[in-house]
PDB file of N, CA and C in Angstrom:
ATOM      1  N   MET F  27      10.997  -6.551 -19.920  1.00 59.00           N
ATOM      2  CA  MET F  27      11.517  -6.727 -18.578  1.00 59.00           C
ATOM      3  C   MET F  27      11.169  -8.110 -18.036  1.00 59.00           C
ATOM      4  N   ALA F  28      10.146  -8.742 -18.546  1.00 74.00           N
ATOM      5  CA  ALA F  28       9.730 -10.056 -18.054  1.00 74.00           C
ATOM      6  C   ALA F  28      10.488 -11.134 -18.810  1.00 74.00           C
ATOM      7  N   ARG F  29      11.739 -11.311 -18.453  1.00 80.00           N
ATOM      8  CA  ARG F  29      12.572 -12.318 -19.095  1.00 80.00           C
ATOM      9  C   ARG F  29      12.510 -13.599 -18.270  1.00 80.00           C
ATOM     10  N   ILE F  30      12.208 -14.704 -18.922  1.00 83.00           N
ATOM     11  CA  ILE F  30      12.069 -15.992 -18.245  1.00 83.00           C
ATOM     12  C   ILE F  30      13.081 -16.957 -18.855  1.00 83.00           C
ATOM     13  N   SER F  31      13.733 -17.733 -17.990  1.00 83.00           N
ATOM     14  CA  SER F  31      14.719 -18.702 -18.477  1.00 83.00           C
ATOM     15  C   SER F  31      13.999 -19.910 -19.075  1.00 83.00           C
ATOM     16  N   ASN F  32      14.782 -20.831 -19.615  1.00 87.00           N
ATOM     17  CA  ASN F  32      14.198 -22.036 -20.220  1.00 87.00           C
ATOM     18  C   ASN F  32      13.472 -22.904 -19.196  1.00 87.00           C
ATOM     19  N   SER F  33      13.881 -22.827 -17.923  1.00 90.00           N
ATOM     20  CA  SER F  33      13.225 -23.630 -16.884  1.00 90.00           C
ATOM     21  C   SER F  33      12.070 -22.888 -16.214  1.00 90.00           C
ATOM     22  N   GLY F  34      11.729 -21.691 -16.694  1.00 87.00           N
ATOM     23  CA  GLY F  34      10.574 -20.947 -16.178  1.00 87.00           C
ATOM     24  C   GLY F  34      10.879 -20.027 -15.009  1.00 87.00           C
ATOM     25  N   VAL F  35      12.142 -19.692 -14.791  1.00 90.00           N
ATOM     26  CA  VAL F  35      12.528 -18.819 -13.686  1.00 90.00           C
ATOM     27  C   VAL F  35      12.555 -17.376 -14.178  1.00 90.00           C
ATOM     28  N   PRO F  36      11.850 -16.456 -13.487  1.00 92.00           N
ATOM     29  CA  PRO F  36      11.897 -15.043 -13.883  1.00 92.00           C
ATOM     30  C   PRO F  36      13.239 -14.423 -13.469  1.00 92.00           C
ATOM     31  N   LEU F  37      14.124 -14.265 -14.440  1.00 91.00           N
ATOM     32  CA  LEU F  37      15.494 -13.849 -14.154  1.00 91.00           C
ATOM     33  C   LEU F  37      15.583 -12.450 -13.558  1.00 91.00           C
ATOM     34  N   ASN F  38      14.845 -11.501 -14.099  1.00 92.00           N
ATOM     35  CA  ASN F  38      14.920 -10.124 -13.588  1.00 92.00           C
ATOM     36  C   ASN F  38      14.429 -10.041 -12.152  1.00 92.00           C
ATOM     37  N   ALA F  39      13.414 -10.797 -11.818  1.00 92.00           N
ATOM     38  CA  ALA F  39      12.903 -10.785 -10.448  1.00 92.00           C
ATOM     39  C   ALA F  39      13.922 -11.370  -9.479  1.00 92.00           C
ATOM     40  N   VAL F  40      14.585 -12.434  -9.887  1.00 93.00           N
ATOM     41  CA  VAL F  40      15.609 -13.042  -9.037  1.00 93.00           C
ATOM     42  C   VAL F  40      16.780 -12.086  -8.853  1.00 93.00           C
ATOM     43  N   LEU F  41      17.237 -11.468  -9.938  1.00 94.00           N
ATOM     44  CA  LEU F  41      18.355 -10.524  -9.835  1.00 94.00           C
ATOM     45  C   LEU F  41      18.001  -9.309  -8.980  1.00 94.00           C
ATOM     46  N   LEU F  42      16.784  -8.816  -9.113  1.00 94.00           N
ATOM     47  CA  LEU F  42      16.359  -7.682  -8.289  1.00 94.00           C
ATOM     48  C   LEU F  42      16.275  -8.064  -6.820  1.00 94.00           C
ATOM     49  N   SER F  43      15.798  -9.260  -6.523  1.00 95.00           N
ATOM     50  CA  SER F  43      15.740  -9.734  -5.137  1.00 95.00           C
ATOM     51  C   SER F  43      17.135  -9.879  -4.548  1.00 95.00           C
ATOM     52  N   VAL F  44      18.064 -10.413  -5.324  1.00 96.00           N
ATOM     53  CA  VAL F  44      19.446 -10.562  -4.854  1.00 96.00           C
ATOM     54  C   VAL F  44      20.057  -9.180  -4.612  1.00 96.00           C
ATOM     55  N   PHE F  45      19.797  -8.230  -5.498  1.00 97.00           N
ATOM     56  CA  PHE F  45      20.317  -6.877  -5.332  1.00 97.00           C
ATOM     57  C   PHE F  45      19.817  -6.260  -4.026  1.00 97.00           C
ATOM     58  N   PHE F  46      18.505  -6.348  -3.776  1.00 92.00           N
ATOM     59  CA  PHE F  46      17.966  -5.764  -2.550  1.00 92.00           C
ATOM     60  C   PHE F  46      18.435  -6.522  -1.314  1.00 92.00           C
ATOM     61  N   GLY F  47      18.713  -7.804  -1.452  1.00 92.00           N
ATOM     62  CA  GLY F  47      19.296  -8.548  -0.343  1.00 92.00           C
ATOM     63  C   GLY F  47      20.673  -8.015   0.016  1.00 92.00           C
ATOM     64  N   PHE F  48      21.511  -7.778  -1.003  1.00 95.00           N
ATOM     65  CA  PHE F  48      22.832  -7.213  -0.750  1.00 95.00           C
ATOM     66  C   PHE F  48      22.741  -5.802  -0.174  1.00 95.00           C
ATOM     67  N   VAL F  49      21.803  -5.003  -0.671  1.00 92.00           N
ATOM     68  CA  VAL F  49      21.630  -3.648  -0.142  1.00 92.00           C
ATOM     69  C   VAL F  49      21.212  -3.699   1.324  1.00 92.00           C
ATOM     70  N   SER F  50      20.325  -4.606   1.680  1.00 86.00           N
ATOM     71  CA  SER F  50      19.897  -4.700   3.082  1.00 86.00           C
ATOM     72  C   SER F  50      21.030  -5.171   3.985  1.00 86.00           C
ATOM     73  N   VAL F  51      21.886  -6.086   3.502  1.00 90.00           N
ATOM     74  CA  VAL F  51      23.041  -6.512   4.296  1.00 90.00           C
ATOM     75  C   VAL F  51      24.007  -5.342   4.498  1.00 90.00           C
ATOM     76  N   LEU F  52      24.246  -4.570   3.449  1.00 92.00           N
ATOM     77  CA  LEU F  52      25.128  -3.404   3.585  1.00 92.00           C
ATOM     78  C   LEU F  52      24.544  -2.356   4.525  1.00 92.00           C
ATOM     79  N   LEU F  53      23.231  -2.125   4.432  1.00 87.00           N
ATOM     80  CA  LEU F  53      22.603  -1.167   5.344  1.00 87.00           C
ATOM     81  C   LEU F  53      22.646  -1.659   6.783  1.00 87.00           C
ATOM     82  N   ASN F  54      22.495  -2.953   6.989  1.00 87.00           N
ATOM     83  CA  ASN F  54      22.578  -3.510   8.338  1.00 87.00           C
ATOM     84  C   ASN F  54      23.990  -3.361   8.894  1.00 87.00           C
ATOM     85  N   TRP F  55      24.994  -3.462   8.056  1.00 89.00           N
ATOM     86  CA  TRP F  55      26.368  -3.273   8.496  1.00 89.00           C
ATOM     87  C   TRP F  55      26.643  -1.792   8.778  1.00 89.00           C
ATOM     88  N   TRP F  56      26.062  -0.909   7.940  1.00 90.00           N
ATOM     89  CA  TRP F  56      26.325   0.521   8.053  1.00 90.00           C
ATOM     90  C   TRP F  56      25.505   1.169   9.160  1.00 90.00           C
ATOM     91  N   LEU F  57      24.220   0.827   9.290  1.00 85.00           N
ATOM     92  CA  LEU F  57      23.306   1.414  10.279  1.00 85.00           C
ATOM     93  C   LEU F  57      22.653   0.311  11.112  1.00 85.00           C
ATOM     94  N   PRO F  58      23.383  -0.364  11.976  1.00 85.00           N
ATOM     95  CA  PRO F  58      22.789  -1.508  12.679  1.00 85.00           C
ATOM     96  C   PRO F  58      21.680  -1.121  13.649  1.00 85.00           C
ATOM     97  N   ASP F  59      21.737   0.051  14.256  1.00 87.00           N
ATOM     98  CA  ASP F  59      20.729   0.436  15.239  1.00 87.00           C
ATOM     99  C   ASP F  59      19.494   1.068  14.619  1.00 87.00           C
ATOM    100  N   ASP F  60      19.629   1.697  13.475  1.00 85.00           N
ATOM    101  CA  ASP F  60      18.537   2.462  12.886  1.00 85.00           C
ATOM    102  C   ASP F  60      17.808   1.736  11.768  1.00 85.00           C
ATOM    103  N   LEU F  61      18.329   0.613  11.316  1.00 83.00           N
ATOM    104  CA  LEU F  61      17.774  -0.026  10.122  1.00 83.00           C
ATOM    105  C   LEU F  61      16.366  -0.562  10.333  1.00 83.00           C
ATOM    106  N   LEU F  62      16.099  -1.196  11.464  1.00 84.00           N
ATOM    107  CA  LEU F  62      14.779  -1.773  11.683  1.00 84.00           C
ATOM    108  C   LEU F  62      13.697  -0.692  11.685  1.00 84.00           C
ATOM    109  N   GLY F  63      13.952   0.411  12.357  1.00 86.00           N
ATOM    110  CA  GLY F  63      12.989   1.511  12.360  1.00 86.00           C
ATOM    111  C   GLY F  63      12.791   2.104  10.978  1.00 86.00           C
ATOM    112  N   LEU F  64      13.869   2.213  10.225  1.00 84.00           N
ATOM    113  CA  LEU F  64      13.783   2.733   8.853  1.00 84.00           C
ATOM    114  C   LEU F  64      12.930   1.816   7.976  1.00 84.00           C
ATOM    115  N   LEU F  65      13.179   0.522   8.059  1.00 83.00           N
ATOM    116  CA  LEU F  65      12.405  -0.423   7.241  1.00 83.00           C
ATOM    117  C   LEU F  65      10.936  -0.468   7.659  1.00 83.00           C
ATOM    118  N   LEU F  66      10.668  -0.436   8.954  1.00 88.00           N
ATOM    119  CA  LEU F  66       9.279  -0.451   9.404  1.00 88.00           C
ATOM    120  C   LEU F  66       8.533   0.810   8.974  1.00 88.00           C
ATOM    121  N   ASN F  67       9.208   1.950   9.022  1.00 91.00           N
ATOM    122  CA  ASN F  67       8.585   3.193   8.552  1.00 91.00           C
ATOM    123  C   ASN F  67       8.320   3.149   7.056  1.00 91.00           C
ATOM    124  N   ALA F  68       9.241   2.572   6.297  1.00 89.00           N
ATOM    125  CA  ALA F  68       9.048   2.478   4.849  1.00 89.00           C
ATOM    126  C   ALA F  68       7.869   1.567   4.514  1.00 89.00           C
ATOM    127  N   VAL F  69       7.775   0.436   5.190  1.00 91.00           N
ATOM    128  CA  VAL F  69       6.661  -0.487   4.944  1.00 91.00           C
ATOM    129  C   VAL F  69       5.338   0.140   5.366  1.00 91.00           C
ATOM    130  N   GLY F  70       5.318   0.800   6.514  1.00 93.00           N
ATOM    131  CA  GLY F  70       4.089   1.448   6.974  1.00 93.00           C
ATOM    132  C   GLY F  70       3.639   2.548   6.036  1.00 93.00           C
ATOM    133  N   SER F  71       4.577   3.331   5.536  1.00 94.00           N
ATOM    134  CA  SER F  71       4.228   4.393   4.592  1.00 94.00           C
ATOM    135  C   SER F  71       3.697   3.815   3.284  1.00 94.00           C
ATOM    136  N   ALA F  72       4.330   2.756   2.802  1.00 94.00           N
ATOM    137  CA  ALA F  72       3.862   2.126   1.563  1.00 94.00           C
ATOM    138  C   ALA F  72       2.453   1.559   1.740  1.00 94.00           C
ATOM    139  N   LEU F  73       2.184   0.931   2.869  1.00 95.00           N
ATOM    140  CA  LEU F  73       0.847   0.384   3.113  1.00 95.00           C
ATOM    141  C   LEU F  73      -0.202   1.490   3.198  1.00 95.00           C
ATOM    142  N   LEU F  74       0.156   2.609   3.796  1.00 95.00           N
ATOM    143  CA  LEU F  74      -0.786   3.727   3.882  1.00 95.00           C
ATOM    144  C   LEU F  74      -1.098   4.285   2.500  1.00 95.00           C
ATOM    145  N   VAL F  75      -0.086   4.428   1.659  1.00 95.00           N
ATOM    146  CA  VAL F  75      -0.304   4.935   0.302  1.00 95.00           C
ATOM    147  C   VAL F  75      -1.155   3.949  -0.505  1.00 95.00           C
ATOM    148  N   ILE F  76      -0.876   2.659  -0.386  1.00 96.00           N
ATOM    149  CA  ILE F  76      -1.667   1.654  -1.101  1.00 96.00           C
ATOM    150  C   ILE F  76      -3.117   1.677  -0.625  1.00 96.00           C
ATOM    151  N   TRP F  77      -3.325   1.792   0.670  1.00 95.00           N
ATOM    152  CA  TRP F  77      -4.684   1.846   1.220  1.00 95.00           C
ATOM    153  C   TRP F  77      -5.433   3.076   0.693  1.00 95.00           C
ATOM    154  N   ILE F  78      -4.753   4.205   0.618  1.00 95.00           N
ATOM    155  CA  ILE F  78      -5.398   5.419   0.105  1.00 95.00           C
ATOM    156  C   ILE F  78      -5.789   5.231  -1.360  1.00 95.00           C
ATOM    157  N   PHE F  79      -4.922   4.623  -2.165  1.00 96.00           N
ATOM    158  CA  PHE F  79      -5.265   4.369  -3.567  1.00 96.00           C
ATOM    159  C   PHE F  79      -6.464   3.421  -3.694  1.00 96.00           C
ATOM    160  N   ILE F  80      -6.544   2.421  -2.843  1.00 94.00           N
ATOM    161  CA  ILE F  80      -7.681   1.493  -2.878  1.00 94.00           C
ATOM    162  C   ILE F  80      -8.970   2.221  -2.531  1.00 94.00           C
ATOM    163  N   VAL F  81      -8.938   3.061  -1.514  1.00 92.00           N
ATOM    164  CA  VAL F  81     -10.142   3.802  -1.116  1.00 92.00           C
ATOM    165  C   VAL F  81     -10.580   4.763  -2.221  1.00 92.00           C
ATOM    166  N   VAL F  82      -9.628   5.481  -2.797  1.00 93.00           N
ATOM    167  CA  VAL F  82      -9.967   6.440  -3.862  1.00 93.00           C
ATOM    168  C   VAL F  82     -10.535   5.711  -5.080  1.00 93.00           C
ATOM    169  N   SER F  83      -9.917   4.609  -5.465  1.00 93.00           N
ATOM    170  CA  SER F  83     -10.437   3.879  -6.627  1.00 93.00           C
ATOM    171  C   SER F  83     -11.807   3.292  -6.346  1.00 93.00           C
ATOM    172  N   HIS F  84     -12.046   2.845  -5.122  1.00 87.00           N
ATOM    173  CA  HIS F  84     -13.376   2.333  -4.769  1.00 87.00           C
ATOM    174  C   HIS F  84     -14.424   3.438  -4.845  1.00 87.00           C
ATOM    175  N   LEU F  85     -14.086   4.599  -4.293  1.00 88.00           N
ATOM    176  CA  LEU F  85     -15.055   5.699  -4.285  1.00 88.00           C
ATOM    177  C   LEU F  85     -15.324   6.231  -5.688  1.00 88.00           C
ATOM    178  N   ARG F  86     -14.349   6.147  -6.576  1.00 90.00           N
ATOM    179  CA  ARG F  86     -14.553   6.653  -7.940  1.00 90.00           C
ATOM    180  C   ARG F  86     -15.209   5.629  -8.858  1.00 90.00           C
ATOM    181  N   LEU F  87     -14.870   4.353  -8.717  1.00 89.00           N
ATOM    182  CA  LEU F  87     -15.342   3.355  -9.670  1.00 89.00           C
ATOM    183  C   LEU F  87     -16.657   2.694  -9.285  1.00 89.00           C
ATOM    184  N   ARG F  88     -16.992   2.613  -8.007  1.00 85.00           N
ATOM    185  CA  ARG F  88     -18.209   1.915  -7.609  1.00 85.00           C
ATOM    186  C   ARG F  88     -19.475   2.544  -8.183  1.00 85.00           C
ATOM    187  N   PRO F  89     -19.664   3.867  -8.110  1.00 85.00           N
ATOM    188  CA  PRO F  89     -20.877   4.435  -8.725  1.00 85.00           C
ATOM    189  C   PRO F  89     -20.951   4.189 -10.232  1.00 85.00           C
ATOM    190  N   GLN F  90     -19.821   4.230 -10.905  1.00 88.00           N
ATOM    191  CA  GLN F  90     -19.792   3.972 -12.343  1.00 88.00           C
ATOM    192  C   GLN F  90     -20.191   2.525 -12.636  1.00 88.00           C
ATOM    193  N   LEU F  91     -19.684   1.580 -11.866  1.00 86.00           N
ATOM    194  CA  LEU F  91     -20.039   0.178 -12.069  1.00 86.00           C
ATOM    195  C   LEU F  91     -21.503  -0.082 -11.749  1.00 86.00           C
ATOM    196  N   GLU F  92     -22.056   0.627 -10.760  1.00 83.00           N
ATOM    197  CA  GLU F  92     -23.477   0.471 -10.449  1.00 83.00           C
ATOM    198  C   GLU F  92     -24.343   0.986 -11.592  1.00 83.00           C
ATOM    199  N   ARG F  93     -23.955   2.125 -12.197  1.00 87.00           N
ATOM    200  CA  ARG F  93     -24.725   2.665 -13.317  1.00 87.00           C
ATOM    201  C   ARG F  93     -24.706   1.735 -14.522  1.00 87.00           C
ATOM    202  N   GLU F  94     -23.557   1.114 -14.777  1.00 89.00           N
ATOM    203  CA  GLU F  94     -23.430   0.232 -15.931  1.00 89.00           C
ATOM    204  C   GLU F  94     -23.984  -1.165 -15.675  1.00 89.00           C
ATOM    205  N   GLY F  95     -24.321  -1.476 -14.450  1.00 85.00           N
ATOM    206  CA  GLY F  95     -24.856  -2.790 -14.119  1.00 85.00           C
ATOM    207  C   GLY F  95     -23.809  -3.888 -14.086  1.00 85.00           C
ATOM    208  N   LYS F  96     -22.543  -3.541 -13.959  1.00 85.00           N
ATOM    209  CA  LYS F  96     -21.461  -4.520 -13.949  1.00 85.00           C
ATOM    210  C   LYS F  96     -21.035  -4.918 -12.541  1.00 85.00           C
ATOM    211  N   LEU F  97     -21.698  -4.398 -11.538  1.00 78.00           N
ATOM    212  CA  LEU F  97     -21.304  -4.663 -10.165  1.00 78.00           C
ATOM    213  C   LEU F  97     -21.845  -6.013  -9.729  1.00 78.00           C
ATOM    214  N   THR F  98     -20.964  -6.909  -9.379  1.00 76.00           N
ATOM    215  CA  THR F  98     -21.403  -8.248  -8.978  1.00 76.00           C
ATOM    216  C   THR F  98     -21.380  -8.436  -7.473  1.00 76.00           C
ATOM    217  N   VAL F  99     -20.623  -7.622  -6.751  1.00 73.00           N
ATOM    218  CA  VAL F  99     -20.531  -7.739  -5.301  1.00 73.00           C
ATOM    219  C   VAL F  99     -21.318  -6.595  -4.680  1.00 73.00           C
ATOM    220  N   ARG F 100     -22.278  -6.954  -3.866  1.00 70.00           N
ATOM    221  CA  ARG F 100     -23.060  -5.936  -3.168  1.00 70.00           C
ATOM    222  C   ARG F 100     -22.491  -5.718  -1.776  1.00 70.00           C
ATOM    223  N   MET F 101     -22.415  -4.471  -1.359  1.00 70.00           N
ATOM    224  CA  MET F 101     -21.867  -4.137  -0.053  1.00 70.00           C
ATOM    225  C   MET F 101     -22.962  -3.527   0.793  1.00 70.00           C
ATOM    226  N   TRP F 102     -23.242  -4.124   1.923  1.00 71.00           N
ATOM    227  CA  TRP F 102     -24.267  -3.559   2.784  1.00 71.00           C
ATOM    228  C   TRP F 102     -23.735  -2.267   3.400  1.00 71.00           C
ATOM    229  N   LEU F 103     -24.599  -1.340   3.660  1.00 66.00           N
ATOM    230  CA  LEU F 103     -24.312   0.003   4.189  1.00 66.00           C
ATOM    231  C   LEU F 103     -23.637   0.931   3.192  1.00 66.00           C
ATOM    232  N   PHE F 104     -23.513   0.538   1.924  1.00 64.00           N
ATOM    233  CA  PHE F 104     -22.960   1.462   0.924  1.00 64.00           C
ATOM    234  C   PHE F 104     -24.128   2.174   0.271  1.00 64.00           C
ATOM    235  N   ARG F 105     -24.264   3.462   0.541  1.00 62.00           N
ATOM    236  CA  ARG F 105     -25.399   4.223   0.033  1.00 62.00           C
ATOM    237  C   ARG F 105     -24.989   5.243  -1.020  1.00 62.00           C
ATOM    238  N   GLY F 106     -23.772   5.249  -1.433  1.00 58.00           N
ATOM    239  CA  GLY F 106     -23.309   6.234  -2.409  1.00 58.00           C
ATOM    240  C   GLY F 106     -21.999   6.833  -1.974  1.00 58.00           C
ATOM    241  N   SER F 107     -21.438   7.625  -2.851  1.00 50.00           N
ATOM    242  CA  SER F 107     -20.092   8.125  -2.588  1.00 50.00           C
ATOM    243  C   SER F 107     -20.058   9.159  -1.462  1.00 50.00           C
ATOM    244  N   ALA F 108     -21.133   9.937  -1.265  1.00 51.00           N
ATOM    245  CA  ALA F 108     -21.103  10.967  -0.223  1.00 51.00           C
ATOM    246  C   ALA F 108     -21.038  10.340   1.164  1.00 51.00           C
ATOM    247  N   THR F 109     -21.830   9.301   1.405  1.00 49.00           N
ATOM    248  CA  THR F 109     -21.782   8.679   2.728  1.00 49.00           C
ATOM    249  C   THR F 109     -20.500   7.884   2.908  1.00 49.00           C
ATOM    250  N   SER F 110     -19.972   7.312   1.843  1.00 50.00           N
ATOM    251  CA  SER F 110     -18.708   6.585   1.966  1.00 50.00           C
ATOM    252  C   SER F 110     -17.572   7.533   2.272  1.00 50.00           C
ATOM    253  N   ARG F 111     -17.590   8.693   1.660  1.00 52.00           N
ATOM    254  CA  ARG F 111     -16.542   9.681   1.965  1.00 52.00           C
ATOM    255  C   ARG F 111     -16.644  10.135   3.411  1.00 52.00           C
ATOM    256  N   SER F 112     -17.868  10.275   3.916  1.00 54.00           N
ATOM    257  CA  SER F 112     -18.009  10.718   5.301  1.00 54.00           C
ATOM    258  C   SER F 112     -17.538   9.642   6.269  1.00 54.00           C
ATOM    259  N   ARG F 113     -17.649   8.366   5.884  1.00 54.00           N
ATOM    260  CA  ARG F 113     -17.137   7.296   6.745  1.00 54.00           C
ATOM    261  C   ARG F 113     -15.628   7.169   6.643  1.00 54.00           C
ATOM    262  N   CYS F 114     -15.076   7.378   5.456  1.00 56.00           N
ATOM    263  CA  CYS F 114     -13.638   7.188   5.255  1.00 56.00           C
ATOM    264  C   CYS F 114     -12.819   8.381   5.729  1.00 56.00           C
ATOM    265  N   SER F 115     -13.383   9.564   5.733  1.00 56.00           N
ATOM    266  CA  SER F 115     -12.582  10.733   6.075  1.00 56.00           C
ATOM    267  C   SER F 115     -12.099  10.742   7.524  1.00 56.00           C
ATOM    268  N   PRO F 116     -12.882  10.315   8.542  1.00 58.00           N
ATOM    269  CA  PRO F 116     -12.304  10.288   9.893  1.00 58.00           C
ATOM    270  C   PRO F 116     -11.145   9.304  10.009  1.00 58.00           C
ATOM    271  N   VAL F 117     -11.248   8.169   9.345  1.00 57.00           N
ATOM    272  CA  VAL F 117     -10.159   7.194   9.388  1.00 57.00           C
ATOM    273  C   VAL F 117      -8.924   7.765   8.710  1.00 57.00           C
ATOM    274  N   SER F 118      -9.102   8.400   7.555  1.00 57.00           N
ATOM    275  CA  SER F 118      -7.974   9.004   6.853  1.00 57.00           C
ATOM    276  C   SER F 118      -7.351  10.115   7.682  1.00 57.00           C
ATOM    277  N   TRP F 119      -8.171  10.924   8.300  1.00 56.00           N
ATOM    278  CA  TRP F 119      -7.661  12.031   9.098  1.00 56.00           C
ATOM    279  C   TRP F 119      -6.859  11.510  10.281  1.00 56.00           C
ATOM    280  N   CYS F 120      -7.368  10.487  10.944  1.00 56.00           N
ATOM    281  CA  CYS F 120      -6.664   9.942  12.107  1.00 56.00           C
ATOM    282  C   CYS F 120      -5.331   9.322  11.716  1.00 56.00           C
ATOM    283  N   SER F 121      -5.306   8.598  10.594  1.00 57.00           N
ATOM    284  CA  SER F 121      -4.071   7.931  10.213  1.00 57.00           C
ATOM    285  C   SER F 121      -3.048   8.904   9.638  1.00 57.00           C
ATOM    286  N   CYS F 122      -3.490   9.978   9.021  1.00 57.00           N
ATOM    287  CA  CYS F 122      -2.547  10.939   8.430  1.00 57.00           C
ATOM    288  C   CYS F 122      -2.059  11.962   9.450  1.00 57.00           C
ATOM    289  N   CYS F 123      -2.890  12.307  10.411  1.00 57.00           N
ATOM    290  CA  CYS F 123      -2.533  13.383  11.322  1.00 57.00           C
ATOM    291  C   CYS F 123      -1.997  12.907  12.671  1.00 57.00           C
ATOM    292  N   SER F 124      -1.917  11.608  12.862  1.00 57.00           N
ATOM    293  CA  SER F 124      -1.392  11.134  14.149  1.00 57.00           C
ATOM    294  C   SER F 124       0.106  11.375  14.187  1.00 57.00           C
ATOM    295  N   THR F 125       0.574  11.743  15.339  1.00 54.00           N
ATOM    296  CA  THR F 125       2.001  12.008  15.499  1.00 54.00           C
ATOM    297  C   THR F 125       2.663  10.792  16.116  1.00 54.00           C
ATOM    298  N   PRO F 126       3.820  10.430  15.615  1.00 59.00           N
ATOM    299  CA  PRO F 126       4.507   9.276  16.190  1.00 59.00           C
ATOM    300  C   PRO F 126       5.049   9.610  17.581  1.00 59.00           C
ATOM    301  N   THR F 127       5.044   8.639  18.447  1.00 59.00           N
ATOM    302  CA  THR F 127       5.577   8.845  19.782  1.00 59.00           C
ATOM    303  C   THR F 127       7.075   8.569  19.754  1.00 59.00           C
ATOM    304  N   PRO F 128       7.849   9.386  20.423  1.00 61.00           N
ATOM    305  CA  PRO F 128       9.297   9.154  20.425  1.00 61.00           C
ATOM    306  C   PRO F 128       9.649   7.893  21.225  1.00 61.00           C
ATOM    307  N   ALA F 129      10.670   7.235  20.778  1.00 57.00           N
ATOM    308  CA  ALA F 129      11.132   6.025  21.461  1.00 57.00           C
ATOM    309  C   ALA F 129      11.801   6.415  22.778  1.00 57.00           C
ATOM    310  N   PRO F 130      11.600   5.603  23.810  1.00 62.00           N
ATOM    311  CA  PRO F 130      12.256   5.932  25.075  1.00 62.00           C
ATOM    312  C   PRO F 130      13.766   5.777  24.937  1.00 62.00           C
ATOM    313  N   SER F 131      14.467   6.681  25.598  1.00 59.00           N
ATOM    314  CA  SER F 131      15.935   6.618  25.486  1.00 59.00           C
ATOM    315  C   SER F 131      16.575   6.117  26.756  1.00 59.00           C
TER     316      SER F 131
END
């Protein structure tokens, strides 16, 4: 999939970007009033999922790296996975369980 031209241009990435550009223009023509909210919700959802994966990987891998002695970055206030889970769970609960407010009409 990583096809590069003779001048060093990633062709598949350029073609995919052009495709999504055309799709966004068509969606803007088809749904002019709803598109911005749709895109913002999609970006917000993607960021939330990425953040959850980062937190889970940190909580799973940090104790293992500490045991193996491969941890080069020390984090103050990190006392183990149980206390980190107790700090992260209120933030996760608030971000997952908050209800969106309806837009004024």
